[in-house]
Amino acid sequence: MRLRNTPERWGAVSQLLHWSIVLLIGWLAWRGLTMVDMPATPAKIEAYARHKSLGLTLLALVAMRLAWRLFAGSPIALPGTPSWQARLALVTHAGMYLLLFAIPLSGWLFNSASGYPLQWFGLFNLPALAGRDATLAQFARQLHGYGVWLLLALVALHAAAALYHHVVRRDATLRRMLPALSRTPAPRRPMEH
Ligand code: HEM
Ligand code: HEM
């Protein structure tokens, strides 16, 4: 399988990043929603620390993904795609990228403005994005919380569109974001003597 994207399909790097980000978002949303109501025990501190470390990991993966997409390009739209659908896909993708940056950064900002230190899996410290500020903390917290619901709404639309293409239109939209199952054998080289 090719690492780079081709005009026909997403390459291995984009696919790996797409699907690991899907898994991470699922876990982070679940952990975020459940950790806030946990009783104040060491388990809660552990849950917050893991949520933050994996949230920062996601931020790094999204930056890598965007950089790779700009470098390696993207497959061309399938022929016959109505222009309104292409525009809607573009807006949805751009919105998801925006939120994939805004959500972890607002979590980081909330953490800083609340005066907490931030570590990545206990290995190193990250700088504070702002000084202690209760109003800013409250704003960042709301952005974080509402941003997740907005992202989940876009994801639902996005996943529904992908399934519509696969099940109703029966085109290659979803397949080209999945590893190829049937591989065409590589052309053989003539034997060298
Ligand atoms: C895309 C990545 C992330 C997702 C999807 C996510 C999701 C969530 C969700 C759903 C909540 C619960 C919100 C609520 O019910 O009020 C939450 C809370 C929280 N998140 Fe994240 N989060 C992400 C990244 C981060 C990062 C990178 C940090 C910090 C560096 C962070 C720090 C926090 C904190 C401190 C809370 C608790 C807020 C409170 O106590 O009310 N999150 N997150
Ligand atoms: C957290 C969940 C998800 C996020 C944040 C997400 C995000 C994205 C983004 C930003 C793109 C645009 C690719 C780019 O320009 O870099 C994309 C492409 C794609 N996603 Fe997702 N996605 C998610 C879940 C899903 C799910 C559940 C499916 C399938 C049911 C799916 C199927 C696809 C497909 C098929 C493409 C390629 C579209 C094309 O070739 O035009 N995604 N995704």
PDB file of C-alpha atoms in Angstrom, residues 24-147:
ATOM      1  CA  LEU A  24      -9.154   8.841  20.178  1.00  0.00           C
ATOM      2  CA  ILE A  25     -12.106  11.250  19.860  1.00  0.00           C
ATOM      3  CA  GLY A  26     -14.506   8.490  20.929  1.00  0.00           C
ATOM      4  CA  TRP A  27     -12.398   7.732  23.999  1.00  0.00           C
ATOM      5  CA  LEU A  28     -11.806  11.410  24.895  1.00  0.00           C
ATOM      6  CA  ALA A  29     -15.497  12.325  24.615  1.00  0.00           C
ATOM      7  CA  TRP A  30     -16.465   9.347  26.811  1.00  0.00           C
ATOM      8  CA  ARG A  31     -13.721  10.049  29.374  1.00  0.00           C
ATOM      9  CA  GLY A  32     -14.457  13.793  29.410  1.00  0.00           C
ATOM     10  CA  LEU A  33     -18.181  13.313  29.989  1.00  0.00           C
ATOM     11  CA  THR A  34     -17.742  10.651  32.685  1.00  0.00           C
ATOM     12  CA  MET A  35     -14.736  12.050  34.580  1.00  0.00           C
ATOM     13  CA  VAL A  36     -16.408  15.348  35.573  1.00  0.00           C
ATOM     14  CA  ASP A  37     -18.918  13.553  37.832  1.00  0.00           C
ATOM     15  CA  MET A  38     -16.456  11.132  39.446  1.00  0.00           C
ATOM     16  CA  PRO A  39     -16.070  11.378  43.234  1.00  0.00           C
ATOM     17  CA  ALA A  40     -12.903  13.276  44.271  1.00  0.00           C
ATOM     18  CA  THR A  41     -10.538  10.318  44.595  1.00  0.00           C
ATOM     19  CA  PRO A  42      -7.063   9.592  43.155  1.00  0.00           C
ATOM     20  CA  ALA A  43      -8.892   7.762  40.318  1.00  0.00           C
ATOM     21  CA  LYS A  44     -10.429  11.093  39.256  1.00  0.00           C
ATOM     22  CA  ILE A  45      -7.019  12.789  39.172  1.00  0.00           C
ATOM     23  CA  GLU A  46      -5.706   9.870  37.123  1.00  0.00           C
ATOM     24  CA  ALA A  47      -8.677  10.126  34.714  1.00  0.00           C
ATOM     25  CA  TYR A  48      -8.119  13.873  34.214  1.00  0.00           C
ATOM     26  CA  ALA A  49      -4.380  13.380  33.663  1.00  0.00           C
ATOM     27  CA  ARG A  50      -4.985  10.673  31.044  1.00  0.00           C
ATOM     28  CA  HIS A  51      -7.705  12.751  29.340  1.00  0.00           C
ATOM     29  CA  LYS A  52      -5.316  15.706  29.071  1.00  0.00           C
ATOM     30  CA  SER A  53      -2.321  13.649  27.890  1.00  0.00           C
ATOM     31  CA  LEU A  54      -4.349  11.842  25.224  1.00  0.00           C
ATOM     32  CA  GLY A  55      -6.051  15.134  24.259  1.00  0.00           C
ATOM     33  CA  LEU A  56      -2.608  16.652  23.664  1.00  0.00           C
ATOM     34  CA  THR A  57      -1.622  13.561  21.674  1.00  0.00           C
ATOM     35  CA  LEU A  58      -4.685  14.139  19.519  1.00  0.00           C
ATOM     36  CA  LEU A  59      -3.667  17.769  18.980  1.00  0.00           C
ATOM     37  CA  ALA A  60      -0.248  16.623  17.726  1.00  0.00           C
ATOM     38  CA  LEU A  61      -1.836  13.975  15.449  1.00  0.00           C
ATOM     39  CA  VAL A  62      -4.230  16.547  13.952  1.00  0.00           C
ATOM     40  CA  ALA A  63      -1.342  18.946  13.230  1.00  0.00           C
ATOM     41  CA  MET A  64       0.572  16.076  11.580  1.00  0.00           C
ATOM     42  CA  ARG A  65      -2.495  15.113   9.620  1.00  0.00           C
ATOM     43  CA  LEU A  66      -3.112  18.585   8.270  1.00  0.00           C
ATOM     44  CA  ALA A  67       0.579  19.012   7.400  1.00  0.00           C
ATOM     45  CA  TRP A  68       0.591  15.636   5.610  1.00  0.00           C
ATOM     46  CA  ARG A  69      -2.571  16.491   3.710  1.00  0.00           C
ATOM     47  CA  LEU A  70      -1.086  19.774   2.529  1.00  0.00           C
ATOM     48  CA  PHE A  71       2.110  17.952   1.515  1.00  0.00           C
ATOM     49  CA  ALA A  72       0.638  14.768   0.031  1.00  0.00           C
ATOM     50  CA  GLY A  73      -2.563  16.244  -1.443  1.00  0.00           C
ATOM     51  CA  SER A  74      -5.927  14.497  -1.489  1.00  0.00           C
ATOM     52  CA  PRO A  75      -7.762  12.240  -3.948  1.00  0.00           C
ATOM     53  CA  ILE A  76      -9.887  14.006  -6.535  1.00  0.00           C
ATOM     54  CA  ALA A  77     -13.682  14.168  -6.120  1.00  0.00           C
ATOM     55  CA  LEU A  78     -15.431  11.181  -7.698  1.00  0.00           C
ATOM     56  CA  PRO A  79     -16.914  11.988 -11.104  1.00  0.00           C
ATOM     57  CA  GLY A  80     -20.578  12.913 -10.970  1.00  0.00           C
ATOM     58  CA  THR A  81     -20.460  14.501  -7.506  1.00  0.00           C
ATOM     59  CA  PRO A  82     -22.999  17.389  -7.499  1.00  0.00           C
ATOM     60  CA  SER A  83     -21.277  20.669  -6.692  1.00  0.00           C
ATOM     61  CA  TRP A  84     -23.449  21.324  -3.613  1.00  0.00           C
ATOM     62  CA  GLN A  85     -22.320  17.982  -2.146  1.00  0.00           C
ATOM     63  CA  ALA A  86     -18.678  18.781  -2.847  1.00  0.00           C
ATOM     64  CA  ARG A  87     -19.124  22.182  -1.159  1.00  0.00           C
ATOM     65  CA  LEU A  88     -20.897  20.637   1.843  1.00  0.00           C
ATOM     66  CA  ALA A  89     -18.099  18.069   2.214  1.00  0.00           C
ATOM     67  CA  LEU A  90     -15.499  20.842   2.075  1.00  0.00           C
ATOM     68  CA  VAL A  91     -17.300  22.901   4.740  1.00  0.00           C
ATOM     69  CA  THR A  92     -17.777  19.825   6.958  1.00  0.00           C
ATOM     70  CA  HIS A  93     -14.106  18.805   6.667  1.00  0.00           C
ATOM     71  CA  ALA A  94     -12.922  22.373   7.345  1.00  0.00           C
ATOM     72  CA  GLY A  95     -15.284  22.625  10.339  1.00  0.00           C
ATOM     73  CA  MET A  96     -13.982  19.345  11.758  1.00  0.00           C
ATOM     74  CA  TYR A  97     -10.368  20.455  11.358  1.00  0.00           C
ATOM     75  CA  LEU A  98     -11.166  23.769  13.065  1.00  0.00           C
ATOM     76  CA  LEU A  99     -12.826  21.991  16.005  1.00  0.00           C
ATOM     77  CA  LEU A 100     -10.057  19.380  16.212  1.00  0.00           C
ATOM     78  CA  PHE A 101      -7.725  22.288  17.007  1.00  0.00           C
ATOM     79  CA  ALA A 102     -10.165  24.426  19.021  1.00  0.00           C
ATOM     80  CA  ILE A 103     -11.276  21.644  21.404  1.00  0.00           C
ATOM     81  CA  PRO A 104      -7.863  20.509  22.695  1.00  0.00           C
ATOM     82  CA  LEU A 105      -6.537  24.104  22.739  1.00  0.00           C
ATOM     83  CA  SER A 106      -9.546  25.288  24.779  1.00  0.00           C
ATOM     84  CA  GLY A 107      -8.961  22.347  27.171  1.00  0.00           C
ATOM     85  CA  TRP A 108      -5.364  23.457  27.517  1.00  0.00           C
ATOM     86  CA  LEU A 109      -6.474  27.095  27.986  1.00  0.00           C
ATOM     87  CA  PHE A 110      -9.027  26.072  30.627  1.00  0.00           C
ATOM     88  CA  ASN A 111      -6.324  24.135  32.452  1.00  0.00           C
ATOM     89  CA  SER A 112      -3.907  27.101  32.345  1.00  0.00           C
ATOM     90  CA  ALA A 113      -6.466  29.754  33.297  1.00  0.00           C
ATOM     91  CA  SER A 114      -7.537  27.546  36.244  1.00  0.00           C
ATOM     92  CA  GLY A 115      -3.927  27.572  37.447  1.00  0.00           C
ATOM     93  CA  TYR A 116      -3.181  23.850  37.005  1.00  0.00           C
ATOM     94  CA  PRO A 117       0.139  22.551  35.679  1.00  0.00           C
ATOM     95  CA  LEU A 118       0.056  20.422  32.519  1.00  0.00           C
ATOM     96  CA  GLN A 119       2.134  17.318  31.876  1.00  0.00           C
ATOM     97  CA  TRP A 120       2.249  14.857  29.016  1.00  0.00           C
ATOM     98  CA  PHE A 121       2.013  11.360  30.565  1.00  0.00           C
ATOM     99  CA  GLY A 122       4.181  12.647  33.429  1.00  0.00           C
ATOM    100  CA  LEU A 123       7.153  12.886  31.065  1.00  0.00           C
ATOM    101  CA  PHE A 124       7.432  16.641  30.519  1.00  0.00           C
ATOM    102  CA  ASN A 125       5.675  19.892  31.359  1.00  0.00           C
ATOM    103  CA  LEU A 126       3.873  22.086  28.864  1.00  0.00           C
ATOM    104  CA  PRO A 127       3.803  25.871  29.162  1.00  0.00           C
ATOM    105  CA  ALA A 128       0.701  27.691  30.397  1.00  0.00           C
ATOM    106  CA  LEU A 129      -1.276  29.371  27.613  1.00  0.00           C
ATOM    107  CA  ALA A 130      -2.505  32.099  29.990  1.00  0.00           C
ATOM    108  CA  GLY A 131      -2.240  33.260  33.577  1.00  0.00           C
ATOM    109  CA  ARG A 132      -4.841  32.441  36.211  1.00  0.00           C
ATOM    110  CA  ASP A 133      -8.125  34.072  35.182  1.00  0.00           C
ATOM    111  CA  ALA A 134     -11.542  32.846  36.323  1.00  0.00           C
ATOM    112  CA  THR A 135     -13.504  34.534  33.475  1.00  0.00           C
ATOM    113  CA  LEU A 136     -11.169  33.160  30.824  1.00  0.00           C
ATOM    114  CA  ALA A 137     -11.307  29.704  32.447  1.00  0.00           C
ATOM    115  CA  GLN A 138     -15.090  29.752  32.335  1.00  0.00           C
ATOM    116  CA  PHE A 139     -15.095  30.838  28.678  1.00  0.00           C
ATOM    117  CA  ALA A 140     -12.551  28.157  27.685  1.00  0.00           C
ATOM    118  CA  ARG A 141     -14.513  25.488  29.563  1.00  0.00           C
ATOM    119  CA  GLN A 142     -17.711  26.365  27.703  1.00  0.00           C
ATOM    120  CA  LEU A 143     -15.904  26.408  24.371  1.00  0.00           C
ATOM    121  CA  HIS A 144     -14.476  22.973  25.195  1.00  0.00           C
ATOM    122  CA  GLY A 145     -17.819  21.499  26.229  1.00  0.00           C
ATOM    123  CA  TYR A 146     -19.960  22.957  23.399  1.00  0.00           C
ATOM    124  CA  GLY A 147     -17.200  22.395  20.840  1.00  0.00           C
TER     125      GLY A 147
END
